[in-house]
PDB file of C-alpha atoms (C1' of nucleotides) in Angstrom:
ATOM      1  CA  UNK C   1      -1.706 -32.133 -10.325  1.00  0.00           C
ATOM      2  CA  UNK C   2      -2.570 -29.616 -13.050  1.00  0.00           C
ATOM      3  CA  UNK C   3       0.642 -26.964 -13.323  1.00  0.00           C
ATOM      4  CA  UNK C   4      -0.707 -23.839 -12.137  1.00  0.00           C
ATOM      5  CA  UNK C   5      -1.345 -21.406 -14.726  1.00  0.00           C
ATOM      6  CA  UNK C   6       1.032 -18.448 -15.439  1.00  0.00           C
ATOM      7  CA  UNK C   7       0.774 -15.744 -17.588  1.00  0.00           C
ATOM      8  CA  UNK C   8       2.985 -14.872 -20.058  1.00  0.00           C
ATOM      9  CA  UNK C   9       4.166 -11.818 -18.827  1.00  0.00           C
ATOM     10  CA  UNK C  10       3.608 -10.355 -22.319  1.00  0.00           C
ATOM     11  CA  UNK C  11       0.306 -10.639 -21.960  1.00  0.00           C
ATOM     12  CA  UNK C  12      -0.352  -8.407 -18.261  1.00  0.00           C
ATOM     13  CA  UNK C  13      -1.810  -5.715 -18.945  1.00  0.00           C
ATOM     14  CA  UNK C  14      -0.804  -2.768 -16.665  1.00  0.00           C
ATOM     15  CA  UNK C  15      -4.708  -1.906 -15.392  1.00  0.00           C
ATOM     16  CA  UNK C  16      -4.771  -5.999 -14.062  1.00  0.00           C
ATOM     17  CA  UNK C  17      -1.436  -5.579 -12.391  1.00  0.00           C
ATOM     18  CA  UNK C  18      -2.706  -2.364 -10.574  1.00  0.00           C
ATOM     19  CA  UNK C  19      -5.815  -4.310  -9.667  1.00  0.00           C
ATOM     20  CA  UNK C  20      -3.733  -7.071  -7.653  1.00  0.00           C
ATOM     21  CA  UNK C  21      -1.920  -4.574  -6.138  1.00  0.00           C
ATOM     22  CA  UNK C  22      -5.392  -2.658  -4.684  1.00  0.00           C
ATOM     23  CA  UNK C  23      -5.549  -5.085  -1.559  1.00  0.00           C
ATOM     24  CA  UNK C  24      -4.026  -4.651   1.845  1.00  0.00           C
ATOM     25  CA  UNK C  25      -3.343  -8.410   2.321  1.00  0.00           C
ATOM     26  CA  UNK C  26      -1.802  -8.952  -1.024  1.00  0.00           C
ATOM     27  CA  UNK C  27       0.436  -5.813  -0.471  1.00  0.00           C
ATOM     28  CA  UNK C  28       1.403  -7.558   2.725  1.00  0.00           C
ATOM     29  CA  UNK C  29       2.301 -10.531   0.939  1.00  0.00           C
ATOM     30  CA  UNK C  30       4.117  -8.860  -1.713  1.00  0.00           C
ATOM     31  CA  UNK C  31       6.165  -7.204   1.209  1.00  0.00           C
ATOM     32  CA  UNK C  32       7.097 -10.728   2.721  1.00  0.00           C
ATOM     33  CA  UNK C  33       7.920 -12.166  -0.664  1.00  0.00           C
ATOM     34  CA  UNK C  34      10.301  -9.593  -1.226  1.00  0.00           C
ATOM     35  CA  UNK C  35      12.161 -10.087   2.050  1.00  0.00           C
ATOM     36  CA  UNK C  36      12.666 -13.698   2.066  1.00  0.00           C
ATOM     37  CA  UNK C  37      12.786 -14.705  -2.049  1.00  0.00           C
ATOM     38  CA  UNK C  38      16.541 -15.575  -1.647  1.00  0.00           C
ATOM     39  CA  UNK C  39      16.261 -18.505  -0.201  1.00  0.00           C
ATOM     40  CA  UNK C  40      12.618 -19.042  -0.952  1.00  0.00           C
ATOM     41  CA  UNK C  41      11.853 -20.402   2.279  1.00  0.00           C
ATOM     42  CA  UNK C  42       7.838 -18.676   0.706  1.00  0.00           C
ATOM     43  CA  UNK C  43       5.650 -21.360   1.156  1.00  0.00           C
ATOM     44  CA  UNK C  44       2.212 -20.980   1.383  1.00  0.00           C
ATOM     45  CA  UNK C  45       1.294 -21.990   4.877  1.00  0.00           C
ATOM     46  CA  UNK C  46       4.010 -19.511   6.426  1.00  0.00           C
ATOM     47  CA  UNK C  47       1.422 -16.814   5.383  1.00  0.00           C
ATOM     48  CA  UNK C  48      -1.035 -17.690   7.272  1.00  0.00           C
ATOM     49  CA  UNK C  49      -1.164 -14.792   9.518  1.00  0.00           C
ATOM     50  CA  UNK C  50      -2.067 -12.637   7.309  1.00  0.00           C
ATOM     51  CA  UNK C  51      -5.548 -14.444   6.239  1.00  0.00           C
ATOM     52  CA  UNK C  52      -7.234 -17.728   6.522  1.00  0.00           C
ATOM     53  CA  UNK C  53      -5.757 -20.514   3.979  1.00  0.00           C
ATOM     54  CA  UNK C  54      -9.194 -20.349   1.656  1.00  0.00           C
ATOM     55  CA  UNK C  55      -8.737 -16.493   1.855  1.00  0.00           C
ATOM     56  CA  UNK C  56      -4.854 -16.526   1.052  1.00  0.00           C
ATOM     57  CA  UNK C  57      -5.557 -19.129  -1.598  1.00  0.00           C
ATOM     58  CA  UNK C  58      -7.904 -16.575  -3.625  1.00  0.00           C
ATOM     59  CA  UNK C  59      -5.174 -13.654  -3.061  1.00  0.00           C
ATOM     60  CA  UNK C  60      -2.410 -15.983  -4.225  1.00  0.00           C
ATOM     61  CA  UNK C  61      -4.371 -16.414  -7.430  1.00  0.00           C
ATOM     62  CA  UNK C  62      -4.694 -13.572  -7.910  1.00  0.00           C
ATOM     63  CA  UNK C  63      -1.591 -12.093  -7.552  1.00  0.00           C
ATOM     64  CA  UNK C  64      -0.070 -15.244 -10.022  1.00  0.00           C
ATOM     65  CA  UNK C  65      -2.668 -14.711 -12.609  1.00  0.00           C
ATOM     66  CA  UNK C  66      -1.706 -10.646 -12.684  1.00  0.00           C
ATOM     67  CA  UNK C  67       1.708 -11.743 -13.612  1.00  0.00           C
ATOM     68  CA  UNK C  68       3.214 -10.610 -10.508  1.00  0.00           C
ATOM     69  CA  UNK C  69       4.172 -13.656  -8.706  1.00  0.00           C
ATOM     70  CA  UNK C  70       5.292 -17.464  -9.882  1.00  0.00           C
ATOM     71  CA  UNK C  71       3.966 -20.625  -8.167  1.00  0.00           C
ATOM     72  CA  UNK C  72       6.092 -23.939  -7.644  1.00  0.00           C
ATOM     73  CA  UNK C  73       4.590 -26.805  -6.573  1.00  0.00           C
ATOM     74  CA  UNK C  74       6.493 -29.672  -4.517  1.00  0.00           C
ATOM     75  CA  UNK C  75       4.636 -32.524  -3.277  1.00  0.00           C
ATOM     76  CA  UNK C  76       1.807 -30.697  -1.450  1.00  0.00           C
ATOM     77  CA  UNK C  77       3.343 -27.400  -0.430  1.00  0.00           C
ATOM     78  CA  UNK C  78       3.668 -24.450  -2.943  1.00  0.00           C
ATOM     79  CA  UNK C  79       6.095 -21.785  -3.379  1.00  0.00           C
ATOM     80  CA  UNK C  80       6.059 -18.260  -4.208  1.00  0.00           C
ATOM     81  CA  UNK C  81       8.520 -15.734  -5.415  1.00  0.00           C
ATOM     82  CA  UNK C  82       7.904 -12.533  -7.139  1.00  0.00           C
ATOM     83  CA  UNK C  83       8.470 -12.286 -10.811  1.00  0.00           C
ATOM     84  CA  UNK C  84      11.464  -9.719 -10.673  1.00  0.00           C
ATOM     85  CA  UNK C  85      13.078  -9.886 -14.232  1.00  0.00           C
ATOM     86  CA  UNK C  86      10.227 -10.569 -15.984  1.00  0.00           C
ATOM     87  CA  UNK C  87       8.740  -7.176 -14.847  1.00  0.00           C
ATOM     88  CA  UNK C  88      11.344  -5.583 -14.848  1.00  0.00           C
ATOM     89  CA  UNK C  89      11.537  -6.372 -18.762  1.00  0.00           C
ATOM     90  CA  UNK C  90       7.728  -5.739 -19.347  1.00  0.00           C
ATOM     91  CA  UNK C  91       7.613  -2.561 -16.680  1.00  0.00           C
ATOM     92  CA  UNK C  92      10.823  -1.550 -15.915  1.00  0.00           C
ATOM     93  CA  UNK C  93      11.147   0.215 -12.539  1.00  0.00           C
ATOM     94  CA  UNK C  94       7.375  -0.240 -11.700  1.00  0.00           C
ATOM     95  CA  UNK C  95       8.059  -3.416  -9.255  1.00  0.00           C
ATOM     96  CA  UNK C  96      11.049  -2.301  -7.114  1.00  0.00           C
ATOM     97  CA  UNK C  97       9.013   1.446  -6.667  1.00  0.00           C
ATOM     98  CA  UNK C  98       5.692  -0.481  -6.073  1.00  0.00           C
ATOM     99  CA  UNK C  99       7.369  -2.323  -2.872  1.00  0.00           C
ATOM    100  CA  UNK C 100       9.138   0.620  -2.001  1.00  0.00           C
ATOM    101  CA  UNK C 101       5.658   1.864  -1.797  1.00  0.00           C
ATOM    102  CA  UNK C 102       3.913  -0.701   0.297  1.00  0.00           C
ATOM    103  CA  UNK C 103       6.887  -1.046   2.909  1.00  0.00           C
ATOM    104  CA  UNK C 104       6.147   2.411   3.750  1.00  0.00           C
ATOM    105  CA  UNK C 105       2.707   1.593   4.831  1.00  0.00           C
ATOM    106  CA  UNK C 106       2.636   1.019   8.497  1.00  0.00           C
ATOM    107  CA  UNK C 107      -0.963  -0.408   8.038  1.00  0.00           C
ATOM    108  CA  UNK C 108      -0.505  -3.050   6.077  1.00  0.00           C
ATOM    109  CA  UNK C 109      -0.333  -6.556   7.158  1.00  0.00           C
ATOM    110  CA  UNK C 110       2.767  -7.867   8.183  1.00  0.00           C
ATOM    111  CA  UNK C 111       4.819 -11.374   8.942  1.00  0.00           C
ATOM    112  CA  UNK C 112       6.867 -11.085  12.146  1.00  0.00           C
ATOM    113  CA  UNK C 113      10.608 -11.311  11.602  1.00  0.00           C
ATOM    114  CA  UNK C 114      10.151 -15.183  13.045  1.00  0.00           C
ATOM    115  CA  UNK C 115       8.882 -16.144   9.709  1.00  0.00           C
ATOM    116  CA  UNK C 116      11.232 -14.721   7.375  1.00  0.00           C
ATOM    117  CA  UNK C 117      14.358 -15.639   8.634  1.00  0.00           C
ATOM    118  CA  UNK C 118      13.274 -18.524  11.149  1.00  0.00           C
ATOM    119  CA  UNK C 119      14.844 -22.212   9.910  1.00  0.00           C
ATOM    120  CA  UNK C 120      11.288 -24.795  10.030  1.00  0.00           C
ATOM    121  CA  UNK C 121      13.317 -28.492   9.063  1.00  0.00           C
ATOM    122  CA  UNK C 122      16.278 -28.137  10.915  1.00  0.00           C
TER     123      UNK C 122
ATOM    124  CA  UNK M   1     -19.542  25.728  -5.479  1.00  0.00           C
ATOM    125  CA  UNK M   2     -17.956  23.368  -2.743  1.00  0.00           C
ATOM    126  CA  UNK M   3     -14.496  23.918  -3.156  1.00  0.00           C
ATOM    127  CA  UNK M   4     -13.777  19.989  -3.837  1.00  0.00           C
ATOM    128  CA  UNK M   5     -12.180  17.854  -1.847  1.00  0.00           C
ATOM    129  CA  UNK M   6      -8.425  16.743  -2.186  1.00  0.00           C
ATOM    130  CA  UNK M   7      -7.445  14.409   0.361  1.00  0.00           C
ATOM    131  CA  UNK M   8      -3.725  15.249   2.306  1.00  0.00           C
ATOM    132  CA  UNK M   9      -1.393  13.431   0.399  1.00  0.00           C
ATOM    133  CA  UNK M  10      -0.015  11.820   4.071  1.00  0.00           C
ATOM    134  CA  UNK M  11      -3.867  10.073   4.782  1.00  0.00           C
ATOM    135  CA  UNK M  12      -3.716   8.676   0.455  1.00  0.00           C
ATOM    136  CA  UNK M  13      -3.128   4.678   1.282  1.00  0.00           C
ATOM    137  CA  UNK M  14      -1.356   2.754  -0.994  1.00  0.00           C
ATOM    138  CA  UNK M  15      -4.241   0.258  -1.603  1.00  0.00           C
ATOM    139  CA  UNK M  16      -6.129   3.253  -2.461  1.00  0.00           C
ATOM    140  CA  UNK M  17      -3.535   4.716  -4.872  1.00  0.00           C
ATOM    141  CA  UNK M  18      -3.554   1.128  -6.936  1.00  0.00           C
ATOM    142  CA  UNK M  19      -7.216   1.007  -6.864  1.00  0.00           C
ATOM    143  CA  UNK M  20      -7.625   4.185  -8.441  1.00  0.00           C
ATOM    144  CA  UNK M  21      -4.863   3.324 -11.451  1.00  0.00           C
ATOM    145  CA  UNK M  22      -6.645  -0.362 -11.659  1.00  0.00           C
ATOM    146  CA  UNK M  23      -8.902   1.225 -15.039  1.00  0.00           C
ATOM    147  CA  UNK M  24      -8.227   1.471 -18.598  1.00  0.00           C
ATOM    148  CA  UNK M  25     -10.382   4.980 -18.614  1.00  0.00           C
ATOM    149  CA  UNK M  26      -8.024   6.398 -15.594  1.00  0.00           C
ATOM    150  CA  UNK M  27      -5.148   5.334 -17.180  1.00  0.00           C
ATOM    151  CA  UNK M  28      -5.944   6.492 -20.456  1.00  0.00           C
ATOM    152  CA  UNK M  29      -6.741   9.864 -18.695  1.00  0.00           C
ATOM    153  CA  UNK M  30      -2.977   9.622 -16.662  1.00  0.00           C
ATOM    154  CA  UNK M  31      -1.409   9.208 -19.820  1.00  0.00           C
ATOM    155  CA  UNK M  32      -2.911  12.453 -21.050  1.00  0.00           C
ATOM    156  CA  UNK M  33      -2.380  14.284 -18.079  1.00  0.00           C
ATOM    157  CA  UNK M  34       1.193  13.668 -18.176  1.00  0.00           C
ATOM    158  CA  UNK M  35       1.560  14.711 -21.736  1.00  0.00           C
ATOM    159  CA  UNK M  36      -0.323  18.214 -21.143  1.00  0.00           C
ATOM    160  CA  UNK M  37      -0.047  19.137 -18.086  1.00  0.00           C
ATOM    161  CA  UNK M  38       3.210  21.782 -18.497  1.00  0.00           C
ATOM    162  CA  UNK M  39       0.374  23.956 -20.457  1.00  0.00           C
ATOM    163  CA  UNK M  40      -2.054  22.995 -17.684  1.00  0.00           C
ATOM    164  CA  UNK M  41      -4.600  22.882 -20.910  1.00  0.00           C
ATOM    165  CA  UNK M  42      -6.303  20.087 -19.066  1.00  0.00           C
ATOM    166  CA  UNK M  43     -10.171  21.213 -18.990  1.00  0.00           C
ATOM    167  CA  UNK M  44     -12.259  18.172 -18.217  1.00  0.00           C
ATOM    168  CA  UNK M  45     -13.970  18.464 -21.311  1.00  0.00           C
ATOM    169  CA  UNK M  46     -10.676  17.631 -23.242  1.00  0.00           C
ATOM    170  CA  UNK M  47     -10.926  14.191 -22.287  1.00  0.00           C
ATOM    171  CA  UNK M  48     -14.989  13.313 -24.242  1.00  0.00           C
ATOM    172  CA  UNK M  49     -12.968  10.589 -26.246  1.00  0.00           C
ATOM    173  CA  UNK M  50     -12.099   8.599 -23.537  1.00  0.00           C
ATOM    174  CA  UNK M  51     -16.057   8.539 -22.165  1.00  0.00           C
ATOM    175  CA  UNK M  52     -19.180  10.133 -21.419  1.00  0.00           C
ATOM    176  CA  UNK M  53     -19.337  13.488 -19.278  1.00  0.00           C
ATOM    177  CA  UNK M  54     -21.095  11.932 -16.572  1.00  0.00           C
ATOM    178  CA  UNK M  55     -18.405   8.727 -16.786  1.00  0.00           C
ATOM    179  CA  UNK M  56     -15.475  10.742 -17.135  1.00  0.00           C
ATOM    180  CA  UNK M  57     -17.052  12.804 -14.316  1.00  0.00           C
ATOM    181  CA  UNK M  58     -16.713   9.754 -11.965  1.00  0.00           C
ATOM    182  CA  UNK M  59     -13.200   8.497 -13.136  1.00  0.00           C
ATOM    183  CA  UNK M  60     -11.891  12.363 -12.275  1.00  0.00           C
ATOM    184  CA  UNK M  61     -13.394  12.045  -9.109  1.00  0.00           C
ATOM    185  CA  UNK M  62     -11.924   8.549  -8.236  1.00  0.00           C
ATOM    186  CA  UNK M  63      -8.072   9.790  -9.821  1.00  0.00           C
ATOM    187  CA  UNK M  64      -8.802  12.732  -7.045  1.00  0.00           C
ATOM    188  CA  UNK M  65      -9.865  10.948  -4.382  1.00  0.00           C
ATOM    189  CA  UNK M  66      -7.123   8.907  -4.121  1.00  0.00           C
ATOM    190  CA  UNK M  67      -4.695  11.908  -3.919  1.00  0.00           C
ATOM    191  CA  UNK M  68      -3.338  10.910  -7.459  1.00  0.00           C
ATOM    192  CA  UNK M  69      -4.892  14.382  -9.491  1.00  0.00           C
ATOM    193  CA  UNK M  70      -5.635  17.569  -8.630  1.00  0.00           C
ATOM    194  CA  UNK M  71      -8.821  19.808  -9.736  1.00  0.00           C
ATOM    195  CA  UNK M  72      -8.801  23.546  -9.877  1.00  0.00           C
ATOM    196  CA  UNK M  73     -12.510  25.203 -10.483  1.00  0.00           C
ATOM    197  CA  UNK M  74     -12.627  28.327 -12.781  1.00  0.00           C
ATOM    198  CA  UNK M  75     -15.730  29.508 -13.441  1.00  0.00           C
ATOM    199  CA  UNK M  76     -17.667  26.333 -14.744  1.00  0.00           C
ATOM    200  CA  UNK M  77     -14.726  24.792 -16.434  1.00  0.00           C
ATOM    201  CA  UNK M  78     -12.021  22.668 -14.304  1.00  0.00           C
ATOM    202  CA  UNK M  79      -8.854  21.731 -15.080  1.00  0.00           C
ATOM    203  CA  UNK M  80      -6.841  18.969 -14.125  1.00  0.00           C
ATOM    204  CA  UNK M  81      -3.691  17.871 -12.907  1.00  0.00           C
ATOM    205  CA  UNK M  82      -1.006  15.435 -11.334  1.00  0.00           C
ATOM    206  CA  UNK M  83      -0.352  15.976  -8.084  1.00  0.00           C
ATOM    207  CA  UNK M  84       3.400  14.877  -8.887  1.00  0.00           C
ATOM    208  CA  UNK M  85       5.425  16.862  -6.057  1.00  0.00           C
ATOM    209  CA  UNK M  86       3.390  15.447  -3.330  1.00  0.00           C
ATOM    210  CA  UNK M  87       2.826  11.954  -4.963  1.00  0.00           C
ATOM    211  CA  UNK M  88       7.057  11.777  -5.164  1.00  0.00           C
ATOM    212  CA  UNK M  89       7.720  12.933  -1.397  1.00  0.00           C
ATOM    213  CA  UNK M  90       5.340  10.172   0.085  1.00  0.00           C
ATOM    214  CA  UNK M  91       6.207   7.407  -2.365  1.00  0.00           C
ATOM    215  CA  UNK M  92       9.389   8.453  -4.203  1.00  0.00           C
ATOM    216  CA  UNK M  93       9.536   7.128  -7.541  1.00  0.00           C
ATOM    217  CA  UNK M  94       6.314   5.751  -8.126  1.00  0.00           C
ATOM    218  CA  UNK M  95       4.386   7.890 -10.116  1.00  0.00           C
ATOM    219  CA  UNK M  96       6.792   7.828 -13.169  1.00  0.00           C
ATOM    220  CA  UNK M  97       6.886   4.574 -13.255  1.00  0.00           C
ATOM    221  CA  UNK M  98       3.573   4.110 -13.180  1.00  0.00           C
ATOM    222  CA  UNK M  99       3.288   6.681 -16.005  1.00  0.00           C
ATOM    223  CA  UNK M 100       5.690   4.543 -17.970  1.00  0.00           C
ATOM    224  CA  UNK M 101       4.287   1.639 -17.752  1.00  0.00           C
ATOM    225  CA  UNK M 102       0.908   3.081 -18.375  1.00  0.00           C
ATOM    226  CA  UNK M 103       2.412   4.527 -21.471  1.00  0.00           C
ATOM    227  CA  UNK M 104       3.743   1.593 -22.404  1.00  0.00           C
ATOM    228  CA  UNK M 105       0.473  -0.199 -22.796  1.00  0.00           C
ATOM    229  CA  UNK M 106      -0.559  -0.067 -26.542  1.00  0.00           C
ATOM    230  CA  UNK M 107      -4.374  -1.135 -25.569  1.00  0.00           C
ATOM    231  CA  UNK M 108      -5.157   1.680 -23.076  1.00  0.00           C
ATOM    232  CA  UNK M 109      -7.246   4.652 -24.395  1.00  0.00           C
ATOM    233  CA  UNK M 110      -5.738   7.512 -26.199  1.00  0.00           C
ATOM    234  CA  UNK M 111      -6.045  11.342 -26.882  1.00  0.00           C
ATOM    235  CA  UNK M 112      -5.269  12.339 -29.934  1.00  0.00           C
ATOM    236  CA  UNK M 113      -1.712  14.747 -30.480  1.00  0.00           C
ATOM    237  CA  UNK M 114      -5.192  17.275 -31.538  1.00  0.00           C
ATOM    238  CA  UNK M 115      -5.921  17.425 -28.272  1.00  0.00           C
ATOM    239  CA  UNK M 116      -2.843  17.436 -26.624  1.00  0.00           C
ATOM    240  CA  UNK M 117      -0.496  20.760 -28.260  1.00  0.00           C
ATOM    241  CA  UNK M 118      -3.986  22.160 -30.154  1.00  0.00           C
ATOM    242  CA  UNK M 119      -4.540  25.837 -29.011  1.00  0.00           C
ATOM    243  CA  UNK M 120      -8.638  25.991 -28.679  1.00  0.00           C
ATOM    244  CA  UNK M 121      -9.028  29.742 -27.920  1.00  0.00           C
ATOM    245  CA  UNK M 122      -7.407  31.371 -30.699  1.00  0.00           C
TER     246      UNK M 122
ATOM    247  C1'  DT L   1     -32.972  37.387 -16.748  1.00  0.00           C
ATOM    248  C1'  DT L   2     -32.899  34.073 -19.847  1.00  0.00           C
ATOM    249  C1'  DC L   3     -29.856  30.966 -22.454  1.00  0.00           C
ATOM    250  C1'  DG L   4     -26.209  27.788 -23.045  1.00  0.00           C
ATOM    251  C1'  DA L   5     -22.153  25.372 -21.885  1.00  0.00           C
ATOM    252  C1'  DA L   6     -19.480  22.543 -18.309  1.00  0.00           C
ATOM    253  C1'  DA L   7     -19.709  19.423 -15.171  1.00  0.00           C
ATOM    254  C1'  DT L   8     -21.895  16.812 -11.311  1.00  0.00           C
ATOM    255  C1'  DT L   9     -25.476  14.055  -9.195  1.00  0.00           C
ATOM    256  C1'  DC L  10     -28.785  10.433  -8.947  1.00  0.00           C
ATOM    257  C1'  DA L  11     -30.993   5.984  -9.564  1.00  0.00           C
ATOM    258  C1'  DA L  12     -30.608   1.776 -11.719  1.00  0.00           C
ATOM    259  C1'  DT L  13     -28.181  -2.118 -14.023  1.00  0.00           C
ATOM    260  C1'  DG L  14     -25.135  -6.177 -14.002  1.00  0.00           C
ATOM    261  C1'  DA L  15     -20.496  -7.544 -12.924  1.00  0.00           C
ATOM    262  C1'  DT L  16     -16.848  -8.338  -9.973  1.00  0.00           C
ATOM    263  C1'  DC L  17     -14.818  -8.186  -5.339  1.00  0.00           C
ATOM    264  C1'  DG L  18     -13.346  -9.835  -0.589  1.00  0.00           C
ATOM    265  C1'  DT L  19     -14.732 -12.871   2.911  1.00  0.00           C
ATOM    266  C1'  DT L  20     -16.576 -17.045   5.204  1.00  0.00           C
ATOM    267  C1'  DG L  21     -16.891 -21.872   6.218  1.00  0.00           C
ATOM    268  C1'  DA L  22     -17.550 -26.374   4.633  1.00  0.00           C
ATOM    269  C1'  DA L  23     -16.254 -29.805   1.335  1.00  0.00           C
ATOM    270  C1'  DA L  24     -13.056 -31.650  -2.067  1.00  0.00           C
ATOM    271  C1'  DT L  25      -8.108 -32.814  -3.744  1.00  0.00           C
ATOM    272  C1'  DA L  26      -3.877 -34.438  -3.570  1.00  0.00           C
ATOM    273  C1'  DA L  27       0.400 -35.937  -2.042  1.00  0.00           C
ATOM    274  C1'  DA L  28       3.220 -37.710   2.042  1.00  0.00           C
ATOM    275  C1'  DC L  29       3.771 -40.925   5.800  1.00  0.00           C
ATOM    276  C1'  DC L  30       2.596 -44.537   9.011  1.00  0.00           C
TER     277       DC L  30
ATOM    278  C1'  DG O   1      -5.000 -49.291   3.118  1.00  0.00           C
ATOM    279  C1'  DG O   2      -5.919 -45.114   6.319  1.00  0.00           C
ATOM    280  C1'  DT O   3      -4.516 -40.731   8.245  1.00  0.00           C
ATOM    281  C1'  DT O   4      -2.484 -36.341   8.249  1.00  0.00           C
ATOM    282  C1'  DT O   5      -1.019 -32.018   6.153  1.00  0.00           C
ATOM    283  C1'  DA O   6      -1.240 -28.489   2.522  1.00  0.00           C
ATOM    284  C1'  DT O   7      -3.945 -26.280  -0.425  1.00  0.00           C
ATOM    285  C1'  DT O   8      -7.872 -25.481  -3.509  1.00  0.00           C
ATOM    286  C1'  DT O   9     -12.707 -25.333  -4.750  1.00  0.00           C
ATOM    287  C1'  DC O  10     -17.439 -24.214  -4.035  1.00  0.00           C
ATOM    288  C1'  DA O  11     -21.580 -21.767  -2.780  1.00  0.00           C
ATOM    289  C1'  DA O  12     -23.110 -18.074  -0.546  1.00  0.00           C
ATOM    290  C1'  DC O  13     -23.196 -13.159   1.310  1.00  0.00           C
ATOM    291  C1'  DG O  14     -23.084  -8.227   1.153  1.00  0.00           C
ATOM    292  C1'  DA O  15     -20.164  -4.522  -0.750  1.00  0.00           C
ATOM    293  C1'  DT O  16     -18.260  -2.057  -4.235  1.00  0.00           C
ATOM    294  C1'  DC O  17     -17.512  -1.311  -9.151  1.00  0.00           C
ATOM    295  C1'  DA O  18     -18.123   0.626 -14.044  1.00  0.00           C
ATOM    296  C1'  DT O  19     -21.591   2.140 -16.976  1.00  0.00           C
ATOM    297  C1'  DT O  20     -25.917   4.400 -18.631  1.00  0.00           C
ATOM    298  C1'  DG O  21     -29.083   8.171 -19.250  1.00  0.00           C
ATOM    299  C1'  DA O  22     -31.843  11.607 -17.343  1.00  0.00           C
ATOM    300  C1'  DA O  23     -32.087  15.419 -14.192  1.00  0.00           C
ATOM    301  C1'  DT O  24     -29.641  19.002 -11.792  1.00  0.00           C
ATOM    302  C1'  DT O  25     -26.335  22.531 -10.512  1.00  0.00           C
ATOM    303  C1'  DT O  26     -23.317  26.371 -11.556  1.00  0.00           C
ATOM    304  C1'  DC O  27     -21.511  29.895 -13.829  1.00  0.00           C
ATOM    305  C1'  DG O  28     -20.682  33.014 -17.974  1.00  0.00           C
ATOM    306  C1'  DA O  29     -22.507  35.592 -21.574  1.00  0.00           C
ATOM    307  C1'  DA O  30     -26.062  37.735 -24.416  1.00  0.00           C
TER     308       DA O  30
END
DNA sequence: TTCGAAATTCAATGATCGTTGAAATAAACC
DNA sequence: GGTTTATTTCAACGATCATTGAATTTCGAA
């Protein structure tokens, strides 16, 4: 169980965070992360209509090695959530507008409502 | 003399926009551009410290192509510039923080203040 | 009409990208 | 132990990328 590699956020440099942003499905991803990190009900597996899991595991990287989003691992399942005040600190503004930005895309990939507010171990 | 092509601001994806700022080179040259363009004294030659005519010639067209610059053709020169009006009503707020961040970013490739306030036909 | 400057185009390169499907890990549960 | 579930890794593919240098286009000026 090696800990997932992160960044220090110090170390992003703007042209690799505008890199992970230049993909449809991780723009889609980024758009359900930011509508359901409160109660980080993000695992993994609930994305998987945007992509296959091989093909959402190589977008996940590389959205967490661009700095943009943190991984937590329980047992076999992973979490995601976006790195808010950490970018905010390194690139103030740039995170909230970059959202702002994909949501308005109609094209993009998106999760139905039933997996961002649906309760899975009730 | 094709009159160059500048997509409509309302067909520029957001995919597209982050693929085009995903370069040190375009970045360097957005940085510029938003230090120079109230003179709009931003000929296309300006920018031969940042890379090669023919390189620089590609970078201009990918900044254009995905609706981020503008190019106006006078005689053989052209001069560029940031399509910031536009860029603001389809995705309010991003461009400036973009810039900032950009700007931010002590790595990226710089003009010279020479090139920047200089007057060259004096 | 020839010359020179500004910029683009073209072909070629090696590198990286997104995607696929199969195989490998790794923890949870019986 | 053996099986299931969640996720990653790997090898392969065609596509696109950034870069180079040489050739070309386009216009202004002498």
């Amino acid at each position: 169980m090696k800990p997932v590699f992160h960044p220090d956020i110090e170390d992003v440099a703007p042209a690799d965070v505008f890199a992970a942003l230049a993909d449809p499905i991780r723009l889609g991803i980024l758009i359900a992360l930011a509508e359901v990190s409160e109660v980080d009900k993000a695992r993994c597996s609930h994305f998987t209509a945007l992509a296959s899991p091989s093909l959402l595991s190589y977008h996940f990287a590389k959205l967490r090695e661009a700095g943009i989003t943190r991984m937590r691992v329980e047992g076999t399942s992973r979490y995601l959530s976006i790195r808010r005040d950490e970018l905010n600190q390194r690139f103030p503004g740039l995170i909230a507008s970059v959202i702002e930005t994909a949501r308005r895309d109609p094209n993009l990939p998106r999760l139905g409502p039933e997996w961002l507010s649906g309760s899975d171990e009730a």
